[in-house]
Coordinates of N, CA and C in Angstrom, one line a residue:
M116 N 0.7 -1.3 -0.1 CA 0.1 0.1 0.0 C 0.9 1.3 0.1
E117 N 0.7 2.2 -0.9 CA 1.4 3.4 -1.0 C 1.3 4.2 0.4
F118 N 2.4 4.9 0.6 CA 2.3 5.4 2.2 C 1.4 6.4 2.5
Y119 N 1.0 7.3 1.3 CA 0.0 8.3 1.6 C -1.4 7.6 1.8
N120 N -1.7 6.6 1.0 CA -3.0 5.7 1.3 C -3.0 5.0 2.7
L121 N -1.9 4.8 3.1 CA -1.8 4.0 4.5 C -2.2 5.1 5.5
V122 N -1.5 6.2 5.4 CA -1.8 7.4 6.4 C -3.3 7.6 6.4
D123 N -3.7 7.8 5.1 CA -5.1 8.3 4.9 C -6.1 7.2 5.5
K124 N -5.7 6.0 5.5 CA -6.7 5.0 6.1 C -6.7 5.0 7.7
I125 N -5.3 5.4 8.1 CA -5.0 5.5 9.6 C -5.8 6.6 10.2
V126 N -5.8 7.9 9.6 CA -6.4 9.1 10.0 C -7.8 9.0 10.0
R127 N -8.4 8.2 9.1 CA -9.9 8.3 9.1 C -10.5 7.3 10.2
D128 N -9.7 6.5 10.9 CA -10.2 5.9 12.1 C -9.7 6.5 13.3
N129 N -10.3 6.8 14.4 CA -9.9 7.7 15.5 C -9.1 6.8 16.3
N130 N -9.4 5.6 16.5 CA -8.4 4.6 17.2 C -7.1 4.4 16.8
S131 N -7.0 4.1 15.4 CA -5.9 4.0 14.7 C -4.9 5.3 14.5
H132 N -5.8 6.3 14.4 CA -5.0 7.8 14.4 C -4.3 8.1 15.8
A133 N -5.1 7.8 16.7 CA -4.5 8.0 18.1 C -3.2 7.2 18.3
K134 N -3.2 5.9 17.9 CA -2.1 5.1 18.1 C -1.0 5.6 17.1
W135 N -1.5 6.1 16.1 CA -0.4 6.6 15.0 C 0.4 7.7 15.7
L136 N -0.3 8.7 16.2 CA 0.3 9.8 17.0 C 1.1 9.4 17.9
N137 N 0.6 8.3 18.9 CA 1.4 7.8 19.9 C 2.6 7.2 19.5
T138 N 2.7 6.4 18.4 CA 3.8 5.7 17.6 C 4.9 6.8 17.4
L139 N 4.4 7.8 16.7 CA 5.3 8.9 16.3 C 6.0 9.6 17.5
S140 N 5.1 9.8 18.5 CA 5.7 10.4 19.8 C 6.7 9.4 20.4
F141 N 6.3 8.2 20.6 CA 7.3 7.3 21.0 C 8.7 7.4 20.3
M142 N 8.5 7.4 19.0 CA 9.9 7.5 18.1 C 10.6 8.7 18.3
E143 N 9.9 9.8 18.5 CA 10.5 11.0 18.6 C 11.2 11.0 20.1
N144 N 10.6 10.5 21.1 CA 11.0 10.5 22.4 C 12.3 9.5 22.4
A145 N 12.2 8.3 21.8 CA 13.3 7.4 21.5 C 14.6 7.9 20.9
G146 N 14.2 9.0 19.9 CA 15.2 9.6 19.2 C 16.1 10.6 20.2
A147 N 15.2 11.3 20.9 CA 15.8 12.2 22.0 C 16.7 11.6 23.0
R148 N 16.2 10.5 23.4 CA 16.9 9.6 24.4 C 18.3 9.1 23.8
K149 N 18.3 8.7 22.5 CA 19.4 8.2 21.8 C 20.4 9.5 21.7
I150 N 20.1 10.6 21.4 CA 20.9 11.8 21.2 C 21.7 12.2 22.6
S151 N 20.8 12.1 23.6 CA 21.3 12.1 24.9 C 22.4 11.2 25.4
A152 N 22.0 9.9 24.9 CA 22.9 8.7 25.2 C 24.4 9.0 24.5
C153 N 24.3 9.4 23.2 CA 25.4 9.7 22.6 C 26.4 10.9 23.0
E154 N 26.0 11.7 24.0 CA 26.7 12.8 24.5 C 28.0 12.4 25.1
H155 N 29.0 13.3 24.7 CA 30.3 13.2 25.5 C 30.2 13.6 26.9
P156 N 30.9 13.0 27.8 CA 30.7 13.5 29.2 C 30.9 14.9 29.5
T157 N 31.9 15.5 28.7 CA 32.0 17.1 29.1 C 31.9 17.8 27.6
K158 N 32.2 17.3 26.3 CA 32.2 18.1 25.2 C 30.7 18.1 24.4
V159 N 29.8 18.6 25.1 CA 28.4 18.6 24.4 C 28.2 20.0 23.8
S160 N 27.8 19.9 22.5 CA 27.6 21.2 21.7 C 26.2 21.7 22.0
L161 N 26.1 23.0 21.7 CA 24.8 23.7 22.0 C 23.6 23.0 21.1
I162 N 24.1 22.8 19.8 CA 23.3 22.3 18.8 C 22.9 20.8 19.3
Q163 N 23.8 19.9 20.0 CA 23.1 18.7 20.5 C 22.2 18.8 21.5
L164 N 22.3 19.8 22.2 CA 21.3 20.0 23.5 C 20.1 20.4 22.8
K165 N 20.1 21.4 21.9 CA 18.9 21.9 21.3 C 18.2 20.8 20.7
H166 N 19.0 20.0 20.0 CA 18.4 18.9 19.2 C 17.4 18.0 20.0
A167 N 18.2 17.6 21.1 CA 17.6 16.6 22.0 C 16.3 17.2 22.7
C168 N 16.3 18.5 22.9 CA 15.3 19.2 23.5 C 14.2 19.3 22.7
E169 N 14.4 19.6 21.3 CA 13.3 19.7 20.4 C 12.7 18.4 20.1
E170 N 13.5 17.4 20.2 CA 12.9 16.1 19.7 C 11.9 15.7 21.0
H171 N 12.5 15.9 22.2 CA 11.5 15.7 23.3 C 10.2 16.5 23.3
R172 N 10.4 17.7 22.8 CA 9.2 18.5 22.6 C 8.2 17.9 21.5
H173 N 8.9 17.4 20.4 CA 8.0 16.8 19.5 C 7.1 15.7 20.0
A174 N 7.9 15.0 20.8 CA 7.3 13.8 21.4 C 6.1 14.3 22.3
Y175 N 6.3 15.4 23.1 CA 5.2 15.9 23.9 C 4.1 16.5 23.1
Y176 N 4.4 17.2 22.0 CA 3.5 17.8 21.1 C 2.6 16.8 20.6
L177 N 3.2 15.8 20.0 CA 2.5 14.6 19.4 C 1.4 14.0 20.3
K178 N 2.1 13.8 21.5 CA 1.3 13.1 22.5 C 0.0 13.9 22.9
K179 N 0.1 15.2 23.1 CA -0.9 16.2 23.3 C -1.9 16.0 22.2
Q180 N -1.5 15.9 21.2 CA -2.5 16.2 19.9 C -3.5 14.9 19.9
I181 N -3.2 13.8 20.6 CA -4.1 12.8 20.8 C -5.3 13.2 21.4
G182 N -5.2 14.1 22.3 CA -6.3 14.7 23.1 C -7.5 15.2 22.3
K183 N -7.0 15.6 20.9 CA -8.1 16.1 20.0 C -8.9 15.2 19.4
I184 N -8.5 13.8 19.6 CA -9.1 12.7 19.0 C -9.9 12.0 20.3
N185 N -9.0 11.7 21.2 CA -9.6 11.0 22.3 C -8.9 11.2 23.6
V186 N -9.4 12.0 24.6 CA -8.7 12.5 25.7 C -8.1 11.2 26.7
E187 N -8.9 9.9 26.3 CA -8.6 8.9 27.3 C -7.7 7.9 26.5
S188 N -7.4 8.2 25.4 CA -6.5 7.1 24.5 C -5.1 7.5 24.7
C189 N -4.4 6.3 24.7 CA -3.0 6.2 24.5 C -2.2 7.1 25.5
R190 N -2.3 6.9 26.9 CA -1.7 7.5 27.8 C -0.4 7.1 28.1
T191 N 0.2 5.9 27.7 CA 1.4 5.4 27.9 C 2.0 4.9 26.5
Y192 N 3.2 4.2 26.5 CA 3.8 3.8 25.3 C 3.7 2.3 25.4
E193 N 2.7 1.6 26.3 CA 2.5 0.3 26.2 C 2.2 -0.4 24.8
S194 N 2.5 -1.5 24.4 CA 2.5 -2.2 23.3 C 1.1 -2.1 22.6
N195 N 0.0 -2.1 23.4 CA -1.4 -2.2 22.9 C -1.7 -0.6 22.6
E196 N -0.8 0.3 22.9 CA -1.1 1.6 22.4 C -0.4 2.2 21.4
L197 N 0.3 1.2 20.7 CA 1.2 1.7 19.6 C 0.9 0.9 18.4
L198 N 1.2 1.2 17.3 CA 1.1 0.5 16.0 C 2.1 -0.2 15.7
A199 N 2.1 -1.5 15.4 CA 3.2 -2.4 15.2 C 4.3 -2.1 16.1
P200 N 4.0 -2.5 17.4 CA 4.9 -2.1 18.6 C 6.3 -2.7 18.5
I201 N 6.3 -4.0 18.0 CA 7.7 -4.7 17.9 C 8.5 -4.0 16.7
A202 N 8.0 -3.7 15.6 CA 8.8 -3.1 14.7 C 9.1 -1.6 15.1
T203 N 8.2 -1.0 15.8 CA 8.3 0.4 16.2 C 9.5 0.4 17.2
R204 N 9.5 -0.4 18.2 CA 10.5 -0.5 19.1 C 11.8 -0.7 18.7
Q205 N 11.9 -1.7 17.7 CA 13.2 -2.2 17.1 C 13.9 -1.0 16.1
Y206 N 13.0 -0.3 15.6 CA 13.4 0.7 14.4 C 14.7 1.4 14.7
L207 N 14.5 2.3 15.5 CA 15.8 3.1 15.8 C 16.9 2.5 16.4
H208 N 16.6 1.5 17.4 CA 17.7 0.8 17.9 C 18.4 0.1 16.9
A209 N 17.8 -0.6 16.0 CA 18.4 -1.4 14.9 C 19.2 -0.5 13.9
L210 N 18.7 0.6 13.7 CA 19.5 1.6 12.8 C 20.8 2.1 13.5
D211 N 20.6 2.2 14.8 CA 21.9 2.7 15.6 C 22.7 1.5 15.6
V212 N 22.4 0.3 15.8 CA 23.3 -0.7 15.9 C 24.2 -1.0 14.5
K213 N 23.2 -0.9 13.4 CA 23.7 -1.3 12.0 C 24.7 0.1 11.8
A214 N 24.3 1.0 12.0 CA 25.2 2.3 11.7 C 26.5 2.4 12.6
C215 N 26.5 1.9 13.6 CA 27.7 1.7 14.4 C 28.7 0.6 13.7
K216 N 28.1 -0.5 13.5 CA 28.9 -1.5 12.7 C 29.5 -0.9 11.5
Y217 N 28.6 -0.2 10.7 CA 29.3 0.3 9.4 C 30.4 1.3 9.8
L218 N 30.1 2.3 10.6 CA 30.9 3.4 11.1 C 32.4 2.9 11.5
H219 N 32.1 1.7 12.4 CA 33.4 1.3 13.0 C 34.4 0.5 11.9
T220 N 33.6 0.0 10.8 CA 34.5 -0.5 9.7 C 35.2 0.5 9.0
H221 N 34.5 1.6 8.6 CA 35.0 2.6 7.7 C 35.8 3.8 8.4
F222 N 35.7 4.0 9.7 CA 36.5 5.1 10.3 C 37.2 4.6 11.6
D223 N 38.3 5.2 11.8 CA 39.1 4.7 12.9 C 38.8 5.7 14.1
L224 N 37.8 5.3 15.0 CA 37.2 6.1 16.0 C 37.4 5.3 17.3
T225 N 37.6 6.3 18.4 CA 37.4 5.8 19.7 C 36.0 5.5 20.1
K226 N 35.8 5.0 21.2 CA 34.5 4.6 21.5 C 33.6 5.9 21.6
E227 N 34.2 6.8 22.2 CA 33.3 8.2 22.3 C 33.1 8.9 21.0
E228 N 34.2 8.8 20.2 CA 34.1 9.3 18.7 C 33.0 8.5 17.8
L229 N 32.9 7.2 18.1 CA 32.1 6.4 17.4 C 30.5 6.7 17.8
K230 N 30.2 7.1 19.1 CA 29.0 7.3 19.6 C 28.5 8.6 19.0
Y231 N 29.5 9.6 18.9 CA 29.1 10.8 18.1 C 28.9 10.6 16.9
A232 N 29.7 10.0 16.1 CA 29.6 9.8 14.8 C 28.2 9.1 14.4
A233 N 27.9 8.1 15.2 CA 26.6 7.4 15.0 C 25.4 8.4 15.4
Y234 N 25.5 9.4 16.3 CA 24.6 10.5 16.5 C 24.4 11.3 15.2
L235 N 25.5 11.6 14.5 CA 25.5 12.5 13.3 C 24.8 11.8 12.2
F236 N 25.3 10.5 11.9 CA 24.7 9.8 10.7 C 23.4 9.3 10.9
V237 N 23.1 8.6 12.2 CA 21.9 8.2 12.4 C 20.8 9.3 12.4
T238 N 21.0 10.4 13.0 CA 20.2 11.5 13.2 C 19.9 12.1 11.7
Y239 N 21.0 12.2 10.9 CA 20.8 12.7 9.5 C 19.9 11.8 8.7
A240 N 20.0 10.5 8.8 CA 19.2 9.6 8.0 C 17.7 9.7 8.6
I241 N 17.4 10.0 9.9 CA 16.0 10.1 10.5 C 15.6 11.4 10.0
E242 N 16.3 12.5 10.0 CA 15.7 13.7 9.5 C 15.4 13.8 8.0
V243 N 16.1 13.0 7.4 CA 15.9 12.8 5.9 C 14.4 12.2 5.7
R244 N 14.2 11.0 6.6 CA 12.9 10.4 6.7 C 11.9 11.2 7.1
A245 N 12.0 12.1 8.1 CA 11.1 13.0 8.8 C 10.5 14.1 7.8
D246 N 11.5 14.4 6.9 CA 11.2 15.4 5.9 C 10.3 14.8 4.8
E247 N 10.2 13.5 4.7 CA 9.4 12.9 3.8 C 8.0 12.5 4.4
L248 N 8.3 12.1 5.7 CA 6.9 11.5 6.4 C 6.0 12.7 6.8
Y249 N 6.4 13.6 7.5 CA 5.4 14.6 8.1 C 4.7 15.4 7.1
P250 N 5.3 15.7 6.0 CA 4.5 16.7 5.1 C 3.5 15.6 4.3
V251 N 3.6 14.4 4.3 CA 2.5 13.4 3.8 C 1.4 13.5 4.8
Y252 N 1.8 13.2 6.1 CA 0.8 13.2 7.1 C -0.1 14.5 7.3
Q253 N 0.6 15.5 7.1 CA 0.0 17.0 7.1 C -1.0 17.0 5.9
E254 N -0.4 16.5 4.9 CA -1.3 16.6 3.6 C -2.7 15.8 3.9
V255 N -2.5 14.7 4.5 CA -3.8 14.0 4.8 C -4.6 14.7 5.9
L256 N -4.0 15.2 6.8 CA -4.6 16.0 7.9 C -5.3 17.2 7.4
T257 N -4.8 18.0 6.5 CA -5.5 19.1 5.7 C -6.7 18.6 4.9
K258 N -6.4 17.5 4.2 CA -7.4 17.1 3.4 C -8.8 16.6 4.2
T259 N -8.4 15.9 5.2 CA -9.5 15.4 6.1 C -10.1 16.4 7.0
N260 N -9.7 17.5 7.0 CA -10.0 18.7 8.0 C -9.8 18.3 9.5
S261 N -8.7 17.6 9.5 CA -8.5 17.0 11.0 C -8.2 18.2 11.8
K262 N -8.5 18.2 13.1 CA -8.0 19.0 14.2 C -6.5 19.0 14.5
V263 N -6.0 17.8 14.3 CA -4.7 17.7 14.4 C -3.7 18.3 13.5
M264 N -2.6 18.9 13.8 CA -1.6 19.5 12.9 C -0.3 19.2 13.3
V265 N 0.6 19.1 12.3 CA 2.1 18.8 12.5 C 3.0 19.9 11.7
K266 N 2.4 20.9 11.3 CA 3.2 21.8 10.5 C 4.4 22.5 11.2
S267 N 4.3 22.6 12.7 CA 5.4 23.2 13.4 C 6.5 22.2 13.3
I268 N 6.1 20.9 13.5 CA 7.3 19.9 13.6 C 8.1 19.9 12.1
I269 N 7.3 20.2 11.1 CA 7.8 20.0 9.8 C 9.0 21.2 9.6
L270 N 8.5 22.2 10.1 CA 9.6 23.5 10.2 C 10.9 23.2 11.0
E271 N 10.6 22.7 12.0 CA 11.7 22.3 13.0 C 12.7 21.2 12.4
E272 N 12.0 20.1 11.7 CA 12.8 19.2 11.2 C 13.5 19.5 10.1
E273 N 13.0 20.5 9.3 CA 13.9 21.0 8.2 C 15.2 21.6 8.6
G274 N 14.9 22.5 9.8 CA 16.0 23.2 10.5 C 17.2 22.3 11.1
H275 N 16.5 21.0 11.6 CA 17.5 20.0 12.0 C 18.3 19.3 11.0
L276 N 17.7 19.0 9.8 CA 18.3 18.5 8.7 C 19.5 19.4 8.3
E277 N 19.3 20.7 8.1 CA 20.4 21.7 7.9 C 21.6 21.7 8.9
E278 N 21.0 21.5 10.4 CA 22.2 21.6 11.3 C 23.0 20.1 11.2
M279 N 22.3 19.2 10.7 CA 23.1 17.9 10.8 C 24.1 18.1 9.6
I280 N 23.7 18.6 8.6 CA 24.5 18.6 7.3 C 25.9 19.5 7.9
H281 N 25.6 20.5 8.4 CA 26.7 21.5 9.0 C 27.5 20.7 9.9
Q282 N 27.1 19.9 10.7 CA 27.9 19.0 11.6 C 28.6 18.0 10.9
L283 N 28.0 17.4 10.0 CA 28.7 16.3 9.1 C 29.8 17.0 8.4
D284 N 29.6 18.2 7.9 CA 30.7 18.9 7.1 C 31.9 19.0 8.0
G285 N 31.8 19.3 9.3 CA 32.8 19.3 10.2 C 33.5 18.0 10.5
F286 N 32.6 16.9 10.4 CA 33.2 15.5 10.7 C 34.1 15.0 9.7
S287 N 33.7 15.2 8.5 CA 34.5 14.6 7.5 C 34.2 15.4 6.0
E288 N 35.1 15.5 5.3 CA 35.0 16.0 3.9 C 34.2 15.0 3.0
N289 N 34.3 13.8 3.3 CA 33.9 12.7 2.5 C 32.7 11.9 3.1
W290 N 31.8 12.9 3.9 CA 30.5 12.3 4.7 C 29.6 11.7 3.7
K291 N 29.2 12.2 2.6 CA 28.1 12.0 1.8 C 28.0 10.6 1.5
P292 N 29.0 9.9 0.9 CA 28.8 8.5 0.5 C 28.5 7.5 1.7
H293 N 28.9 7.9 2.8 CA 28.7 7.1 4.2 C 27.4 7.4 4.5
A294 N 26.9 8.5 4.4 CA 25.6 8.9 4.7 C 24.5 8.2 3.9
E295 N 24.8 8.0 2.6 CA 24.0 7.3 1.7 C 23.9 6.0 2.1
K296 N 24.9 5.4 2.6 CA 24.9 4.0 3.1 C 24.0 3.9 4.3
I297 N 24.1 4.7 5.2 CA 23.3 4.9 6.4 C 21.7 4.9 6.0
I298 N 21.6 5.9 5.1 CA 20.2 6.1 4.4 C 19.6 4.8 4.0
E299 N 20.4 4.1 3.3 CA 20.0 2.7 2.6 C 19.6 1.6 3.8
I300 N 20.4 1.8 4.8 CA 20.1 0.9 5.9 C 18.6 1.3 6.5
E301 N 18.5 2.6 6.6 CA 17.3 3.3 7.3 C 16.1 2.8 6.4
K302 N 16.2 2.8 4.9 CA 15.1 2.8 4.2 C 14.6 1.2 4.2
D303 N 15.6 0.2 4.4 CA 15.1 -1.3 4.6 C 14.2 -1.4 5.9
L304 N 14.8 -0.7 7.0 CA 14.0 -0.8 8.4 C 12.7 0.1 8.2
H305 N 12.7 1.3 7.4 CA 11.4 1.9 7.2 C 10.3 1.0 6.5
I306 N 10.8 0.5 5.4 CA 10.0 -0.5 4.7 C 9.4 -1.6 5.7
Y307 N 10.2 -2.2 6.4 CA 9.7 -3.2 7.5 C 8.7 -2.5 8.3
W308 N 8.9 -1.3 8.8 CA 8.1 -0.8 9.8 C 6.8 -0.5 9.1
V309 N 6.7 0.1 8.0 CA 5.5 0.4 7.4 C 4.6 -0.9 6.8
N310 N 5.5 -1.8 6.4 CA 4.7 -3.3 6.3 C 4.0 -3.6 7.5
A311 N 4.8 -3.6 8.5 CA 4.2 -4.1 9.8 C 3.0 -3.3 10.1
I312 N 2.9 -2.0 9.9 CA 1.7 -1.2 10.3 C 0.6 -1.5 9.4
T313 N 0.9 -1.6 8.0 CA -0.1 -2.0 7.0 C -0.8 -3.3 7.4
E314 N 0.1 -4.2 7.7 CA -0.5 -5.6 8.0 C -1.4 -5.6 9.2
E315 N -1.2 -4.7 10.1 CA -2.0 -4.6 11.4 C -3.3 -3.9 11.0
V316 N -3.2 -2.8 10.5 CA -4.5 -1.8 10.2 C -5.3 -2.5 9.2
M317 N -4.7 -3.4 8.3 CA -5.5 -4.1 7.3 C -6.3 -5.5 7.9
K318 N -5.9 -5.6 8.9 CA -6.6 -7.0 9.4 C -8.2 -6.7 9.6
P319 N -8.9 -7.6 9.3 CA -10.3 -7.5 9.4 C -10.7 -7.2 10.6
D320 N -10.2 -8.0 11.7 CA -10.6 -7.6 13.1 C -10.0 -6.6 13.9
Y321 N -9.3 -5.8 13.2 CA -8.4 -4.6 13.8 C -9.4 -3.7 14.5
V322 N -9.0 -3.4 15.8 CA -9.8 -2.5 16.4 C -8.8 -1.5 17.1

């Protein structure tokens, strides 16, 4: 199923829409926690702090939007309140692990340097994905006259992508081919995630 059509189907059902928002909130929160986990004990840049802060805010914002659908829905990140919970929980972690293995093979880095490199490349790949995902979601929200909005997130994610490019420029002159490899890894994980969500919401007995 084309991604736009999948999101359209999700948004038209209040239960699945609430879970979709909660799933995105979970992933934004997981991203923020990953960014913080990659911080050097002392050499933490202002941009890294800003990015973690904004990802946490996105998680909060998306969680709060659920109230426009059902104030009693999706109060936690328990599996029954997420779409495709197993694939959702594995997504970012798997990307981080696979990216670390790739970077370890292609760069001579200390443990702390590898953590920072993973932050740069994984976050870049996720921001590229966010720049595709959120506009499609907003398009569906606008078409269906939903009270939910993600325009503010779209603007901030565009800024994040620019910041990641600037940081990657400082990391290596030859970062782009490596970033493409990480994006390829992310693409496979994204396809798996979308397929898992599609399989769940297309079940005849889906509630």
